[in-house]
PDB file of N, CA and C in Angstrom:
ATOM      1  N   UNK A   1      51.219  98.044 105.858  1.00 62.00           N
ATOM      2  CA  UNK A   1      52.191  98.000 104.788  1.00 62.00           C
ATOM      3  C   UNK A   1      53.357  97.108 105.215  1.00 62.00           C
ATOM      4  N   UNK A   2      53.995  96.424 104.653  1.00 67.00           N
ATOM      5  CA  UNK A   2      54.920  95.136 104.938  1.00 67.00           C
ATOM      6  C   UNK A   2      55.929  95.605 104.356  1.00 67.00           C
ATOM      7  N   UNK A   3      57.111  96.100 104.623  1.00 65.00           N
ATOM      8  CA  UNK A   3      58.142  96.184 104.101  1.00 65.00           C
ATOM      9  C   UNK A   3      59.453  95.084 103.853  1.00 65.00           C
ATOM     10  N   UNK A   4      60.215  94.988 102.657  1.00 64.00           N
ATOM     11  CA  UNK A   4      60.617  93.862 102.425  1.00 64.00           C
ATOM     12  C   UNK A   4      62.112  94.256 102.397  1.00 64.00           C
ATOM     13  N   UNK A   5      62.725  93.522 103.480  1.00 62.00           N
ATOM     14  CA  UNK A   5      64.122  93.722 103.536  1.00 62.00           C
ATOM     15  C   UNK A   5      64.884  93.105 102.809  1.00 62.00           C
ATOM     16  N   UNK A   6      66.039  93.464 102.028  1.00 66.00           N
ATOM     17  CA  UNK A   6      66.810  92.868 101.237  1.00 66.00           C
ATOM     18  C   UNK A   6      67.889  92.249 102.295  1.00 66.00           C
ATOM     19  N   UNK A   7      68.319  91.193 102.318  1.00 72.00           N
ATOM     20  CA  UNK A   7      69.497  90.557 103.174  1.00 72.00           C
ATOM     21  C   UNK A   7      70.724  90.750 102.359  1.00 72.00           C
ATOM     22  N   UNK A   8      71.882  90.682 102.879  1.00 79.00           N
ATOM     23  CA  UNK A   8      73.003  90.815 102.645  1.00 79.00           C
ATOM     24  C   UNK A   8      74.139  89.551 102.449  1.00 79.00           C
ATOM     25  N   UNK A   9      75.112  89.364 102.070  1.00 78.00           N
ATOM     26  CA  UNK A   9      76.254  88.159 101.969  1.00 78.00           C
ATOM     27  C   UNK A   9      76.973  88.740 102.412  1.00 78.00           C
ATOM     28  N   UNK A  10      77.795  88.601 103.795  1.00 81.00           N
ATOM     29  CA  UNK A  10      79.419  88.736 104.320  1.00 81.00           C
ATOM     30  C   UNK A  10      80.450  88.708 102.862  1.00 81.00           C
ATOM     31  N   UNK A  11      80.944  89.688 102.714  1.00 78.00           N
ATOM     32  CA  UNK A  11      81.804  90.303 101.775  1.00 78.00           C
ATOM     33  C   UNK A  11      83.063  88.848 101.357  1.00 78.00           C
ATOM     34  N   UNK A  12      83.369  88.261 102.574  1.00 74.00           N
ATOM     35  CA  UNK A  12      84.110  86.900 102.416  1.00 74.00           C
ATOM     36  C   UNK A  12      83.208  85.903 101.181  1.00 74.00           C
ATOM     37  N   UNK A  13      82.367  85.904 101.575  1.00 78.00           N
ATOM     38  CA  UNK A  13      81.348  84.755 101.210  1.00 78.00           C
ATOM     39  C   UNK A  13      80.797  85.476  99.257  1.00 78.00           C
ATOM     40  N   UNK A  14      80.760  86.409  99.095  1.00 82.00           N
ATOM     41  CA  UNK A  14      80.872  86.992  97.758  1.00 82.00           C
ATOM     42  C   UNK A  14      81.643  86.709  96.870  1.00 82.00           C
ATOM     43  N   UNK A  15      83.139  87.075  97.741  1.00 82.00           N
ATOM     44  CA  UNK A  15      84.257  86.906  96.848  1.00 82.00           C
ATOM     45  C   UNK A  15      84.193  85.834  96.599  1.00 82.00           C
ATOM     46  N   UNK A  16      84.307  84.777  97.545  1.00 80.00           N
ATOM     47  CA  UNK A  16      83.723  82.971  97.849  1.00 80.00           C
ATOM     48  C   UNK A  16      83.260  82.888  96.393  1.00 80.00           C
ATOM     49  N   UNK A  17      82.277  83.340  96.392  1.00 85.00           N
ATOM     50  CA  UNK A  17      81.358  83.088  94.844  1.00 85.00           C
ATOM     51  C   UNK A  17      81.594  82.683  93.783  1.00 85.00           C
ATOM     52  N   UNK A  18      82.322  84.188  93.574  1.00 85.00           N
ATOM     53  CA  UNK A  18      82.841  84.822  92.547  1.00 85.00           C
ATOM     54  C   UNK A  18      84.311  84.052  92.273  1.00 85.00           C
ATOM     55  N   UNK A  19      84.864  83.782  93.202  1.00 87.00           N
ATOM     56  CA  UNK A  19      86.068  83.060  92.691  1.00 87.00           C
ATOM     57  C   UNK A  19      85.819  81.198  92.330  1.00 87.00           C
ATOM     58  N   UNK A  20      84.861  81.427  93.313  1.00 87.00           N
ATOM     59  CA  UNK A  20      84.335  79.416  93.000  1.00 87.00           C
ATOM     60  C   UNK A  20      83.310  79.370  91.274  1.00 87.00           C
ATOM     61  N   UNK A  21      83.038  80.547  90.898  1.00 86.00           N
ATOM     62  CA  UNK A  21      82.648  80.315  89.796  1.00 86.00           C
ATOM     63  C   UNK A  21      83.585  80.549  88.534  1.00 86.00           C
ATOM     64  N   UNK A  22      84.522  81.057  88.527  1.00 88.00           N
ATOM     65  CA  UNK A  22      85.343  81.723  87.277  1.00 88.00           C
ATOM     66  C   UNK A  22      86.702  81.507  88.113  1.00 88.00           C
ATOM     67  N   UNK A  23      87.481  80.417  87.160  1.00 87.00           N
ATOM     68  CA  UNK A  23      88.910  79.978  87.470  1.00 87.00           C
ATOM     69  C   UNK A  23      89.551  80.741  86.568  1.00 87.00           C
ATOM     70  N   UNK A  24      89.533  81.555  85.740  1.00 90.00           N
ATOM     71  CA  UNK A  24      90.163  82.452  85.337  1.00 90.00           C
ATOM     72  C   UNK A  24      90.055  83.857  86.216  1.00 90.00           C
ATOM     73  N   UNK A  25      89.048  83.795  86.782  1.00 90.00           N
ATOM     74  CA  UNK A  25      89.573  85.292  87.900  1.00 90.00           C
ATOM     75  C   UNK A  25      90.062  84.818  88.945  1.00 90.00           C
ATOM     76  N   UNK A  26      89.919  83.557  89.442  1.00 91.00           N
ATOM     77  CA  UNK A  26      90.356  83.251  90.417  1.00 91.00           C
ATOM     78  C   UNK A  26      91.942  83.403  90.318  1.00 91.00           C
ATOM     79  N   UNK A  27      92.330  82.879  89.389  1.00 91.00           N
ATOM     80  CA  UNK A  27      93.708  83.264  88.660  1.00 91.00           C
ATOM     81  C   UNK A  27      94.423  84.400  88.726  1.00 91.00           C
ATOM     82  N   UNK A  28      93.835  85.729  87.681  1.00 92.00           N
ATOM     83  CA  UNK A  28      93.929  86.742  87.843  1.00 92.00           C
ATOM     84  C   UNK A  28      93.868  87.595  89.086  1.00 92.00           C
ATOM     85  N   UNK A  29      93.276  86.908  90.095  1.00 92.00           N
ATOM     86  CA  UNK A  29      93.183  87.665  91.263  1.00 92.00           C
ATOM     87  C   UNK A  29      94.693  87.490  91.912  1.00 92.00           C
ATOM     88  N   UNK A  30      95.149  85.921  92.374  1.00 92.00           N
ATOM     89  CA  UNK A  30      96.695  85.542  92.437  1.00 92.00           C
ATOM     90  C   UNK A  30      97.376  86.361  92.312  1.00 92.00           C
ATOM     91  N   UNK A  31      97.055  86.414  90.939  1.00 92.00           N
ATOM     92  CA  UNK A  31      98.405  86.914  89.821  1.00 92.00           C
ATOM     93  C   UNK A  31      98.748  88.482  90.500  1.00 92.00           C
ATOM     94  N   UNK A  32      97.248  89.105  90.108  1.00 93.00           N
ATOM     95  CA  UNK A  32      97.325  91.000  90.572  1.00 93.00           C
ATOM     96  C   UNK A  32      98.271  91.268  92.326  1.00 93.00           C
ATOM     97  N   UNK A  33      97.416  89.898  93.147  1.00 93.00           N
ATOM     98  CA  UNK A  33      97.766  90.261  94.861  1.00 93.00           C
ATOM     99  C   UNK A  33      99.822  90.075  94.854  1.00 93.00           C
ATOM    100  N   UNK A  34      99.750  88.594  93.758  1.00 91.00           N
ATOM    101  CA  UNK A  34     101.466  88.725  93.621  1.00 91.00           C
ATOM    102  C   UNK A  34     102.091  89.857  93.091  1.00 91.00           C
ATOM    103  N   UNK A  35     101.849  90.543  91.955  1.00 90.00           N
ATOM    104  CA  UNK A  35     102.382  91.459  91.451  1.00 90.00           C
ATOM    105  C   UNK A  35     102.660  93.229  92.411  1.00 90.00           C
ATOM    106  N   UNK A  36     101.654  93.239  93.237  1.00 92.00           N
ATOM    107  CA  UNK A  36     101.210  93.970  94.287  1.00 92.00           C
ATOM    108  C   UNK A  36     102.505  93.670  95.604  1.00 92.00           C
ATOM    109  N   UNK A  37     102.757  92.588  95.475  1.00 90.00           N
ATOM    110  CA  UNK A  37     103.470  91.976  96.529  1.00 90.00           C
ATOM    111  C   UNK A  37     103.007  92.157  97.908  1.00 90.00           C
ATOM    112  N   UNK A  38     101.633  92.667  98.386  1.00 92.00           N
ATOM    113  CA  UNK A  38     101.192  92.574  99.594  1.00 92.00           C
ATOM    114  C   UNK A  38     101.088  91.502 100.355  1.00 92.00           C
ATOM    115  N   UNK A  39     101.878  91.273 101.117  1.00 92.00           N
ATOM    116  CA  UNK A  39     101.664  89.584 101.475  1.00 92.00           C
ATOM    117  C   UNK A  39     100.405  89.328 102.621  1.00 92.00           C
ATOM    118  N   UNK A  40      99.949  90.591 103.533  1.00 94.00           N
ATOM    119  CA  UNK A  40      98.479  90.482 104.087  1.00 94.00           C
ATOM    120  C   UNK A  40      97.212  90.239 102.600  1.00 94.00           C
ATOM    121  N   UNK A  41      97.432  90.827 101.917  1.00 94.00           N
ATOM    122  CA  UNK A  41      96.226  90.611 100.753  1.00 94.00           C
ATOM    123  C   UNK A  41      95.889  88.776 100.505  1.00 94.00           C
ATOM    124  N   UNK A  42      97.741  88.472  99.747  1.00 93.00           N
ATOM    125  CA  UNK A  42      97.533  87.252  99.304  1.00 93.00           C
ATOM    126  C   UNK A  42      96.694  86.585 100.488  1.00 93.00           C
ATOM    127  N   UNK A  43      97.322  86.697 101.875  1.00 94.00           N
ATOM    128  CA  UNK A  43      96.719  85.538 102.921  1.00 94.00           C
ATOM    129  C   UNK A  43      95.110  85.961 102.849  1.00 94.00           C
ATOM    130  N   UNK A  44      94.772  87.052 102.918  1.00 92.00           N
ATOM    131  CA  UNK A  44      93.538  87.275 103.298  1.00 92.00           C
ATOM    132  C   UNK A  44      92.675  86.443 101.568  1.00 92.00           C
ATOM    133  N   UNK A  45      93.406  86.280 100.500  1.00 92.00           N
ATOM    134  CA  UNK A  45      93.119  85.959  99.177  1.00 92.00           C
ATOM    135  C   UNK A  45      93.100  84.398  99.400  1.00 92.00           C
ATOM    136  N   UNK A  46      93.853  84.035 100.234  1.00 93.00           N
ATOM    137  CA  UNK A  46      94.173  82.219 100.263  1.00 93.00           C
ATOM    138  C   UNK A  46      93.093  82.190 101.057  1.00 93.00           C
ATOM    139  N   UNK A  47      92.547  82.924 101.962  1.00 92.00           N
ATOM    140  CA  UNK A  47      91.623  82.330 103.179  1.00 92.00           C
ATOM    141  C   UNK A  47      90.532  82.566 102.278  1.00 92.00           C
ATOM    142  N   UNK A  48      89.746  83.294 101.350  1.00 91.00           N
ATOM    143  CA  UNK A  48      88.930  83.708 100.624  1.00 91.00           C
ATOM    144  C   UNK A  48      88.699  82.350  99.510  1.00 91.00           C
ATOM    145  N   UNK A  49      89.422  81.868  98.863  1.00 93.00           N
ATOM    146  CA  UNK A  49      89.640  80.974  98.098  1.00 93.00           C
ATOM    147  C   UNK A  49      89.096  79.307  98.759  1.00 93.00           C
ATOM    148  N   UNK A  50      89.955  79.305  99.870  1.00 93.00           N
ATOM    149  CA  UNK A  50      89.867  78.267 100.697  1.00 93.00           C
ATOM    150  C   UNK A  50      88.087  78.150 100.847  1.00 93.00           C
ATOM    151  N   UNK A  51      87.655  79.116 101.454  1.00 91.00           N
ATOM    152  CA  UNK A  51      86.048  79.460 101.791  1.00 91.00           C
ATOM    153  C   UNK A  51      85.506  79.042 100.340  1.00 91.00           C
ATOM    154  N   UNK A  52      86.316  78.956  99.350  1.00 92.00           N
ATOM    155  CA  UNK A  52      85.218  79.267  97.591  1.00 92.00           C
ATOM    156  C   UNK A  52      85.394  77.741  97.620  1.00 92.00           C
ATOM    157  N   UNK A  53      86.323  77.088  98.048  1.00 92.00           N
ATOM    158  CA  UNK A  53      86.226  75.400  97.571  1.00 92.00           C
ATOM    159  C   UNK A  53      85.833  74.331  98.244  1.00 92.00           C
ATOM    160  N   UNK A  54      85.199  75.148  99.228  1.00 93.00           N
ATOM    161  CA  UNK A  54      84.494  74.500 100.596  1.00 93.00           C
ATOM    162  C   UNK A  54      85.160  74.048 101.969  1.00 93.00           C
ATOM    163  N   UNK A  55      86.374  75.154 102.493  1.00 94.00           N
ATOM    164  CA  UNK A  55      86.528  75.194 103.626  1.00 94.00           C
ATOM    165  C   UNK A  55      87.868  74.542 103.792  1.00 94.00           C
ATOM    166  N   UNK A  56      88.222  75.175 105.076  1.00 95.00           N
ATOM    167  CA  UNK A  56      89.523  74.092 105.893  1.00 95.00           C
ATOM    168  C   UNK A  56      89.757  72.606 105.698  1.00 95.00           C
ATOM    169  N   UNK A  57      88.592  72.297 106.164  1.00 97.00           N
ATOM    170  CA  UNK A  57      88.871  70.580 106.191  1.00 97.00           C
ATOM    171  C   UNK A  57      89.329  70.370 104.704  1.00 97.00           C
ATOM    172  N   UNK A  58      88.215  70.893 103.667  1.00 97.00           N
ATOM    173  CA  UNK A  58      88.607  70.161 102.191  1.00 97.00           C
ATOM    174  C   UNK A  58      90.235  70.365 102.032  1.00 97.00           C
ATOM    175  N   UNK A  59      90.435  71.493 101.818  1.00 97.00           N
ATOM    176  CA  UNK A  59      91.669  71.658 101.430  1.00 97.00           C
ATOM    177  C   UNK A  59      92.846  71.414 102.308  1.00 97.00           C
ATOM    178  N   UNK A  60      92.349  70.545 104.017  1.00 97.00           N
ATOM    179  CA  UNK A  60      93.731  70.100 104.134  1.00 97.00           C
ATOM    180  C   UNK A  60      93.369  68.607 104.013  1.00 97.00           C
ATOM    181  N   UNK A  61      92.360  67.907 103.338  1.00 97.00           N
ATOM    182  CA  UNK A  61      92.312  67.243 102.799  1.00 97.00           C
ATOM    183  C   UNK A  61      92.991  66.645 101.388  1.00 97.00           C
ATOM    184  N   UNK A  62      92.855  67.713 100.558  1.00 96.00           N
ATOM    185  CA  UNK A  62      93.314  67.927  99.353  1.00 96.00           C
ATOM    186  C   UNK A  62      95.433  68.538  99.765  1.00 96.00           C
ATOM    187  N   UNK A  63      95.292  68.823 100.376  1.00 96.00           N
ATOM    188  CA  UNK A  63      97.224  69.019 100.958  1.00 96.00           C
ATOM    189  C   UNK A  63      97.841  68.430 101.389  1.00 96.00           C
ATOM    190  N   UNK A  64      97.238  67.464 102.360  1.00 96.00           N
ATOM    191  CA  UNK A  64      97.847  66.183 103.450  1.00 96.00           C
ATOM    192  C   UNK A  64      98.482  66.990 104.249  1.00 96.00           C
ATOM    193  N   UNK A  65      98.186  68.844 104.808  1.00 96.00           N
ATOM    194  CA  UNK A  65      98.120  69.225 105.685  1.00 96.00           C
ATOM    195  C   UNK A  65      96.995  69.416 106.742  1.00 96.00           C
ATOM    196  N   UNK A  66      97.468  69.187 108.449  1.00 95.00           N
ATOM    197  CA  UNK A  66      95.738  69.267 109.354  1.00 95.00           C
ATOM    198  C   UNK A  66      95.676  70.882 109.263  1.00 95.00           C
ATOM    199  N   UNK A  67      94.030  70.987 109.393  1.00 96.00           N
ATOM    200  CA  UNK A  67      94.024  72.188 109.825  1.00 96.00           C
ATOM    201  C   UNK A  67      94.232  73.355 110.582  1.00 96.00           C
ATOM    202  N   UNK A  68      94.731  73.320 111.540  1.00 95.00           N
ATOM    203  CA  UNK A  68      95.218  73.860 112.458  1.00 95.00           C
ATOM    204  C   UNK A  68      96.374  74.072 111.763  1.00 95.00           C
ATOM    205  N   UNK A  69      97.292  73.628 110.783  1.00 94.00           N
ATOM    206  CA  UNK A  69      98.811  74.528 110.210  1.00 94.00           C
ATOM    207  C   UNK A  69      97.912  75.062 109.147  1.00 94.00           C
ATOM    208  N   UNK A  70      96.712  74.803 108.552  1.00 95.00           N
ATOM    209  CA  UNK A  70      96.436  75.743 107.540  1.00 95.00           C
ATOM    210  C   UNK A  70      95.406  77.404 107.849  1.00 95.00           C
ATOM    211  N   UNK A  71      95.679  76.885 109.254  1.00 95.00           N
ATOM    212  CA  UNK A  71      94.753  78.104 109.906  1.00 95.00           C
ATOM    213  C   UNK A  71      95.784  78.598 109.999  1.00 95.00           C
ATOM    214  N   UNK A  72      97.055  78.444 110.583  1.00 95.00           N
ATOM    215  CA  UNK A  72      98.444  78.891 110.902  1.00 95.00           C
ATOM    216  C   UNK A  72      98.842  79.438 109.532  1.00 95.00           C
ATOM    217  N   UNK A  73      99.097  79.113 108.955  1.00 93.00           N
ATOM    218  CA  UNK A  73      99.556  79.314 107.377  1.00 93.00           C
ATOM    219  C   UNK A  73      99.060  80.494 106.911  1.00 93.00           C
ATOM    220  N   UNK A  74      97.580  80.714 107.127  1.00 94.00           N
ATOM    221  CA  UNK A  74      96.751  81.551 106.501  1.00 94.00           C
ATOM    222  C   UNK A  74      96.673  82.637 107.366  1.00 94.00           C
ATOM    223  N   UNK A  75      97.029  82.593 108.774  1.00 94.00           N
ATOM    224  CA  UNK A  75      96.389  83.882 109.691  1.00 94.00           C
ATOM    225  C   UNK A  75      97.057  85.118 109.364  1.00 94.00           C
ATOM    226  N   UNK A  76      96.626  85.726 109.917  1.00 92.00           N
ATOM    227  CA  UNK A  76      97.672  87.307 109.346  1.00 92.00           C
ATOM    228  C   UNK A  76      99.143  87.044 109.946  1.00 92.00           C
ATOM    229  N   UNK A  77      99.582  86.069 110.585  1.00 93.00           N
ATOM    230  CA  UNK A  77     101.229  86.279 110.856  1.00 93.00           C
ATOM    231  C   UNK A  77     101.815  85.425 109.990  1.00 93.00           C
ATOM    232  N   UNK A  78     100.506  84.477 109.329  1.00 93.00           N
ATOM    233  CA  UNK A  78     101.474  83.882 108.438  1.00 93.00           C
ATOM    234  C   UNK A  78     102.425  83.509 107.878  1.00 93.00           C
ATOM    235  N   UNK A  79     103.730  82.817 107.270  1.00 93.00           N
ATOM    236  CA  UNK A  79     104.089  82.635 106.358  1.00 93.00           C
ATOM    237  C   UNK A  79     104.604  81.135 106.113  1.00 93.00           C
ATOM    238  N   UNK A  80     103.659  81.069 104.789  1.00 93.00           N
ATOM    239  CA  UNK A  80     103.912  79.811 104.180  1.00 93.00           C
ATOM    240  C   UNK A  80     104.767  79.473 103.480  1.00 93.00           C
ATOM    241  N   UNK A  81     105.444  78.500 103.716  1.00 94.00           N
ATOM    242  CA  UNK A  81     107.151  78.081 102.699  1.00 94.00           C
ATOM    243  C   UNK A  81     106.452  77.843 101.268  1.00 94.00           C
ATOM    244  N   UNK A  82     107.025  78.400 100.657  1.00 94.00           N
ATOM    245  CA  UNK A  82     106.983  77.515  99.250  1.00 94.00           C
ATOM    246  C   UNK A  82     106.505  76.370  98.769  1.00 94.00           C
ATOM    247  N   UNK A  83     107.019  74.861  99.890  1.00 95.00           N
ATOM    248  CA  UNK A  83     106.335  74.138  99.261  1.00 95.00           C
ATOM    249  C   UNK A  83     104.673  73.837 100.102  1.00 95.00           C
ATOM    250  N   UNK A  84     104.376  74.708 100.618  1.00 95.00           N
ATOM    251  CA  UNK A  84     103.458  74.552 101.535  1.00 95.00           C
ATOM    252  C   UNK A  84     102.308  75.260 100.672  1.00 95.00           C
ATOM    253  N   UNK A  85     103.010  76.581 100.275  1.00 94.00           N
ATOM    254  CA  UNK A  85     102.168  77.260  99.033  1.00 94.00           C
ATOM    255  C   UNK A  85     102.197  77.008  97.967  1.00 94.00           C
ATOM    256  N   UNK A  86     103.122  75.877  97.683  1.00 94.00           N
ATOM    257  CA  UNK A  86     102.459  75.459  96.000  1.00 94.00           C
ATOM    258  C   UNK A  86     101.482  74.484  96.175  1.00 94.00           C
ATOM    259  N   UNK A  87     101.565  73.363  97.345  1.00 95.00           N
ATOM    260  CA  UNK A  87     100.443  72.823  97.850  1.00 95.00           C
ATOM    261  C   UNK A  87      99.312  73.288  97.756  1.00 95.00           C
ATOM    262  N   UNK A  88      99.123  74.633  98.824  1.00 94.00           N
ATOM    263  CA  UNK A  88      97.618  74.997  98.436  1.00 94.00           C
ATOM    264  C   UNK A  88      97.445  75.588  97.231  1.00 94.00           C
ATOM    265  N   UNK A  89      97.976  76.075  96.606  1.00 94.00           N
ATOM    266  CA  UNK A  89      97.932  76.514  95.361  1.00 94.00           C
ATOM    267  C   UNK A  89      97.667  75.639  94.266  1.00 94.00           C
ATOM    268  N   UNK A  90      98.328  74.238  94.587  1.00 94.00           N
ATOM    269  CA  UNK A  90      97.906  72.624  93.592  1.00 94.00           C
ATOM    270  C   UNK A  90      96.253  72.485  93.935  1.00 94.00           C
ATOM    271  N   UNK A  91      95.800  72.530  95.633  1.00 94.00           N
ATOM    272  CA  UNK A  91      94.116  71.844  95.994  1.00 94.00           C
ATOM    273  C   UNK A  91      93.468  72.836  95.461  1.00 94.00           C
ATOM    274  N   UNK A  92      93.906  73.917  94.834  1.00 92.00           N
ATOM    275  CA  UNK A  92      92.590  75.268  94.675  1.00 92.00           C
ATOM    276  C   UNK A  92      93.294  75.161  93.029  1.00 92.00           C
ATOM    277  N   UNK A  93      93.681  74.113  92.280  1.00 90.00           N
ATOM    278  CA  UNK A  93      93.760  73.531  90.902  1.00 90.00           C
ATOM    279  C   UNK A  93      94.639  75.048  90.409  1.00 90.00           C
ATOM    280  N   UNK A  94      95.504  75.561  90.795  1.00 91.00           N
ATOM    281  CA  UNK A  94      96.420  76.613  90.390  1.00 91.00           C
ATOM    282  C   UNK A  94      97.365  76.274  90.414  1.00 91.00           C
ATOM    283  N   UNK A  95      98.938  76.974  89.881  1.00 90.00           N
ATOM    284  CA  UNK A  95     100.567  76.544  89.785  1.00 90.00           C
ATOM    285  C   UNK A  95     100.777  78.217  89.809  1.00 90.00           C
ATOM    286  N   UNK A  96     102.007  77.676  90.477  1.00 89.00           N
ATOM    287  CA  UNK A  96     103.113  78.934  90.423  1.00 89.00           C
ATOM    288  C   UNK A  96     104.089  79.083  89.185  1.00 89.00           C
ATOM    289  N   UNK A  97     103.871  80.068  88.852  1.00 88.00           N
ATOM    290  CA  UNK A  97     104.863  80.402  87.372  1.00 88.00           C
ATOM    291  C   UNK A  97     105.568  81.715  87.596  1.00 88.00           C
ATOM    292  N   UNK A  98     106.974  81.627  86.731  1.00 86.00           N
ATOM    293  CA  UNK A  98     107.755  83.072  87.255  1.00 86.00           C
ATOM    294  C   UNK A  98     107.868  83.207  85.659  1.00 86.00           C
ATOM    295  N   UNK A  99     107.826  84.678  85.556  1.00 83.00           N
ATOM    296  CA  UNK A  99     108.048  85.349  84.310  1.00 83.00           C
ATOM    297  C   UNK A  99     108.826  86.197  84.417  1.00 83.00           C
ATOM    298  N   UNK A 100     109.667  87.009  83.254  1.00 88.00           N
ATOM    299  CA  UNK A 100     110.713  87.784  83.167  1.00 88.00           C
ATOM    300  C   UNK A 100     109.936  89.116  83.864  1.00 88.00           C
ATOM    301  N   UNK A 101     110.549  89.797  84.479  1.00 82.00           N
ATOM    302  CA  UNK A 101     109.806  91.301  84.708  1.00 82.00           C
ATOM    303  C   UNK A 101     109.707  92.008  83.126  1.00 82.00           C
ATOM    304  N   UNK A 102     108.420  92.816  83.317  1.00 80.00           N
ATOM    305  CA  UNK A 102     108.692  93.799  81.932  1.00 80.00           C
ATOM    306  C   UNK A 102     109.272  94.541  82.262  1.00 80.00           C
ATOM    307  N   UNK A 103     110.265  95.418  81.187  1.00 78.00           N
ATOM    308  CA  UNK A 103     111.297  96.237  81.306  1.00 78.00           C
ATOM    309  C   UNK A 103     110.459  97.994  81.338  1.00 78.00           C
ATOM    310  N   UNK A 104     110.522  98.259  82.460  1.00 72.00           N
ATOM    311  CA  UNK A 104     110.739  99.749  82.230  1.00 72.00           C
ATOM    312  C   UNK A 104     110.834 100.888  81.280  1.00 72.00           C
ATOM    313  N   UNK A 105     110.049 101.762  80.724  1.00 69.00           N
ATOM    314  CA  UNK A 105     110.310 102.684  79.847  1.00 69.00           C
ATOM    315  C   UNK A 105     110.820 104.084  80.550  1.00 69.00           C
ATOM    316  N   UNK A 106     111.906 104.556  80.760  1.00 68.00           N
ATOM    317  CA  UNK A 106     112.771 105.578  80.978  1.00 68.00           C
ATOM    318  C   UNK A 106     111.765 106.688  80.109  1.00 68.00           C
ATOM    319  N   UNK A 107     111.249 107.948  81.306  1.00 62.00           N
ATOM    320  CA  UNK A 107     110.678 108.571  80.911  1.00 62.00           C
ATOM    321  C   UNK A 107     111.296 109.681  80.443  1.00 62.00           C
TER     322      UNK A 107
END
């Protein structure tokens, strides 16, 4: 009897997928990790993204940053300035937008 193993995708490489196929979740995903304000999520979300558009090199290709500051940028001690993150945020075809907070309903 031959049993047939199902193989698996590294959980990185899924999301990879899933965000390289649908630029509207890719979006929505942003949007939720900003609103969340976790700033380990977003990085672990930028390194996820990065993987969906084919890697380091492309996107410090697409930044006119080397890789080695976008490994820096992205690691868990991270933090990327502003214009460093609207950069990657321009090569992965996204913008930063600020909206009014919604107001609170007093319970």
């Amino acid at each position: 009897m031959t049993v047939k193993t199902q193989t698996s995708q590294p959980h990185d490489e899924v999301v990879a997928d899933m965000l390289r196929s649908d630029p509207e979740f890719r979006a929505a995903m942003i949007n939720e990790v900003m609103l969340d304000g976790d700033h380990a999520d977003m990085l672990i979300l930028l390194r996820q993204l990065t993987l969906a558009e084919g890697g380091m090199k492309v996107i410090a290709e697409r930044t006119g940053l080397n890789e080695t500051a976008l490994y820096r940028l992205m690691s868990a001690k991270g933090n990327p300035s502003l214009k460093n993150f609207s950069k990657l945020l321009d090569s992965l075809n996204l913008q930063l937008a600020v909206v009014a907070k919604r107001e609170t309903v007093a319970a």
